């Protein structure tokens, strides 16, 4: 099936967003928030059709699953977006030239944003809400794992748009096929930006096959370094939270790095993890420190695959280092530039960690679980960018805008 007619409709619909007033946009978002809750029973029934097709032990299962609480949380995030300032028409810079020309840089929408994502139906609501507020139309390419959930959510959103008299083509869900993905990645002239949200395989595929500029998001191999000057009481709580709060998300802890001077505290630092049956892959020193103190059935020796792995489950690696510099080297080698943390009471160590670690979000004495658009005060997020061009870290309204130059004159000509 040739999707060109679909892309043309979305492009035409995107132009209509340029004249929508902010109060209208916010009102539509409030209507969508309300509709999500009112239609929660329908959405959950469709979500169950997806869930029964997936093995409950699959790390994607938790991301796929919707609940009443999660839908209420999504509705709350949408409401939060309405309270944020208008991201469009911001004067980023203004310069009056000697000849009288006034040169301004103004924030504007991209136009049409294509988002490819896996088993995350909440992303459907998030992408639409952020796209609408930032003046963008969106083309969604969800995975087959969540086809029933995504179809139901888009139907709810389109019903709201119809009531509001807004072109329903500002949101389009493509069929969950490979050919549709290929067409989206090559829809030059119709789509301005591609955002893949998922694991390494999805991001690598988009990077290699897209003829449209893409922003890489999703994959997170997160490390927390417990320094020789770390507070073990803080560390115990932080490590457990970062690992067990929600294991299927990209900000979950994958590897605990510990200074060998603090190996004597390792059993205490991991002491809360057995309550969640966290399986630990420990290097030789860490294994020796935990042997007999951590449940034997949950303790294994690390191998070459233990480090640099995004587990997305109740599993964690432990790496012992003999210096701060070795900890930094380990992060450089195995991290994914997503979220990294240090636990230390030494201000100089923290300062150096902030400067030396190359990641989108760098923490001290707190959990990497906070890498989230809502937690950063952005309302919601469209993904976590791990690259450096245009956007980095949680992407929300501001990151869904670009800019153009506005030049105002009064008859000037160039000699």
PDB file of C-alpha atoms in Angstrom, residues 81 84-92 105-111 113 126 129-136 193 195 215 373 376-383 385 389-404:
ATOM      1  CA  UNK A  81       1.064  20.291  29.490  1.00  0.00           C
ATOM      2  CA  UNK A  84       3.114  25.125  30.414  1.00  0.00           C
ATOM      3  CA  UNK A  85       3.905  28.299  28.463  1.00  0.00           C
ATOM      4  CA  UNK A  86       3.481  28.439  24.702  1.00  0.00           C
ATOM      5  CA  UNK A  87       6.699  27.073  23.118  1.00  0.00           C
ATOM      6  CA  UNK A  88       5.998  28.844  19.824  1.00  0.00           C
ATOM      7  CA  UNK A  89       6.804  32.401  18.820  1.00  0.00           C
ATOM      8  CA  UNK A  90       9.484  32.783  21.486  1.00  0.00           C
ATOM      9  CA  UNK A  91      12.096  35.385  20.575  1.00  0.00           C
ATOM     10  CA  UNK A  92      15.331  33.449  20.993  1.00  0.00           C
ATOM     11  CA  UNK A 105      15.299  34.252  15.767  1.00  0.00           C
ATOM     12  CA  UNK A 106      11.807  32.852  16.507  1.00  0.00           C
ATOM     13  CA  UNK A 107      10.756  29.369  17.710  1.00  0.00           C
ATOM     14  CA  UNK A 108       8.503  27.483  15.270  1.00  0.00           C
ATOM     15  CA  UNK A 109       7.180  23.910  14.878  1.00  0.00           C
ATOM     16  CA  UNK A 110       9.000  21.274  12.852  1.00  0.00           C
ATOM     17  CA  UNK A 111       5.765  20.580  10.969  1.00  0.00           C
ATOM     18  CA  UNK A 113       6.964  14.494  13.268  1.00  0.00           C
ATOM     19  CA  UNK A 126       2.320  11.703  25.083  1.00  0.00           C
ATOM     20  CA  UNK A 129      -0.233  16.028  23.422  1.00  0.00           C
ATOM     21  CA  UNK A 130       3.275  17.402  23.028  1.00  0.00           C
ATOM     22  CA  UNK A 131       2.926  17.604  19.250  1.00  0.00           C
ATOM     23  CA  UNK A 132      -0.336  19.539  19.406  1.00  0.00           C
ATOM     24  CA  UNK A 133       0.966  22.023  21.963  1.00  0.00           C
ATOM     25  CA  UNK A 134       4.122  22.565  19.886  1.00  0.00           C
ATOM     26  CA  UNK A 135       2.172  22.985  16.640  1.00  0.00           C
ATOM     27  CA  UNK A 136       3.196  19.698  15.011  1.00  0.00           C
ATOM     28  CA  UNK A 193      11.722  14.643  11.789  1.00  0.00           C
ATOM     29  CA  UNK A 195      12.031   9.980  16.522  1.00  0.00           C
ATOM     30  CA  UNK A 215      16.797  11.986  16.999  1.00  0.00           C
ATOM     31  CA  UNK A 373      10.079  14.642  31.330  1.00  0.00           C
ATOM     32  CA  UNK A 376      11.992  17.497  35.114  1.00  0.00           C
ATOM     33  CA  UNK A 377       8.942  19.759  35.040  1.00  0.00           C
ATOM     34  CA  UNK A 378       8.397  19.369  31.297  1.00  0.00           C
ATOM     35  CA  UNK A 379       4.829  18.071  31.575  1.00  0.00           C
ATOM     36  CA  UNK A 380       5.540  14.827  29.720  1.00  0.00           C
ATOM     37  CA  UNK A 381       8.149  13.568  27.288  1.00  0.00           C
ATOM     38  CA  UNK A 382       8.420  12.227  23.793  1.00  0.00           C
ATOM     39  CA  UNK A 383      11.591  10.297  24.661  1.00  0.00           C
ATOM     40  CA  UNK A 385      17.591  11.775  23.581  1.00  0.00           C
ATOM     41  CA  UNK A 389      22.599  17.588  18.161  1.00  0.00           C
ATOM     42  CA  UNK A 390      19.437  19.643  18.714  1.00  0.00           C
ATOM     43  CA  UNK A 391      18.073  17.775  21.755  1.00  0.00           C
ATOM     44  CA  UNK A 392      19.575  15.936  24.700  1.00  0.00           C
ATOM     45  CA  UNK A 393      17.861  14.231  27.631  1.00  0.00           C
ATOM     46  CA  UNK A 394      14.068  14.325  28.126  1.00  0.00           C
ATOM     47  CA  UNK A 395      12.437  15.787  25.023  1.00  0.00           C
ATOM     48  CA  UNK A 396       9.291  17.834  25.469  1.00  0.00           C
ATOM     49  CA  UNK A 397       7.759  21.010  24.053  1.00  0.00           C
ATOM     50  CA  UNK A 398      10.920  23.032  23.520  1.00  0.00           C
ATOM     51  CA  UNK A 399      12.678  20.118  21.798  1.00  0.00           C
ATOM     52  CA  UNK A 400       9.787  19.757  19.343  1.00  0.00           C
ATOM     53  CA  UNK A 401      10.445  23.217  17.993  1.00  0.00           C
ATOM     54  CA  UNK A 402      13.070  24.561  15.654  1.00  0.00           C
ATOM     55  CA  UNK A 403      13.494  28.218  14.648  1.00  0.00           C
ATOM     56  CA  UNK A 404      13.442  30.575  11.741  1.00  0.00           C
TER      57      UNK A 404
END
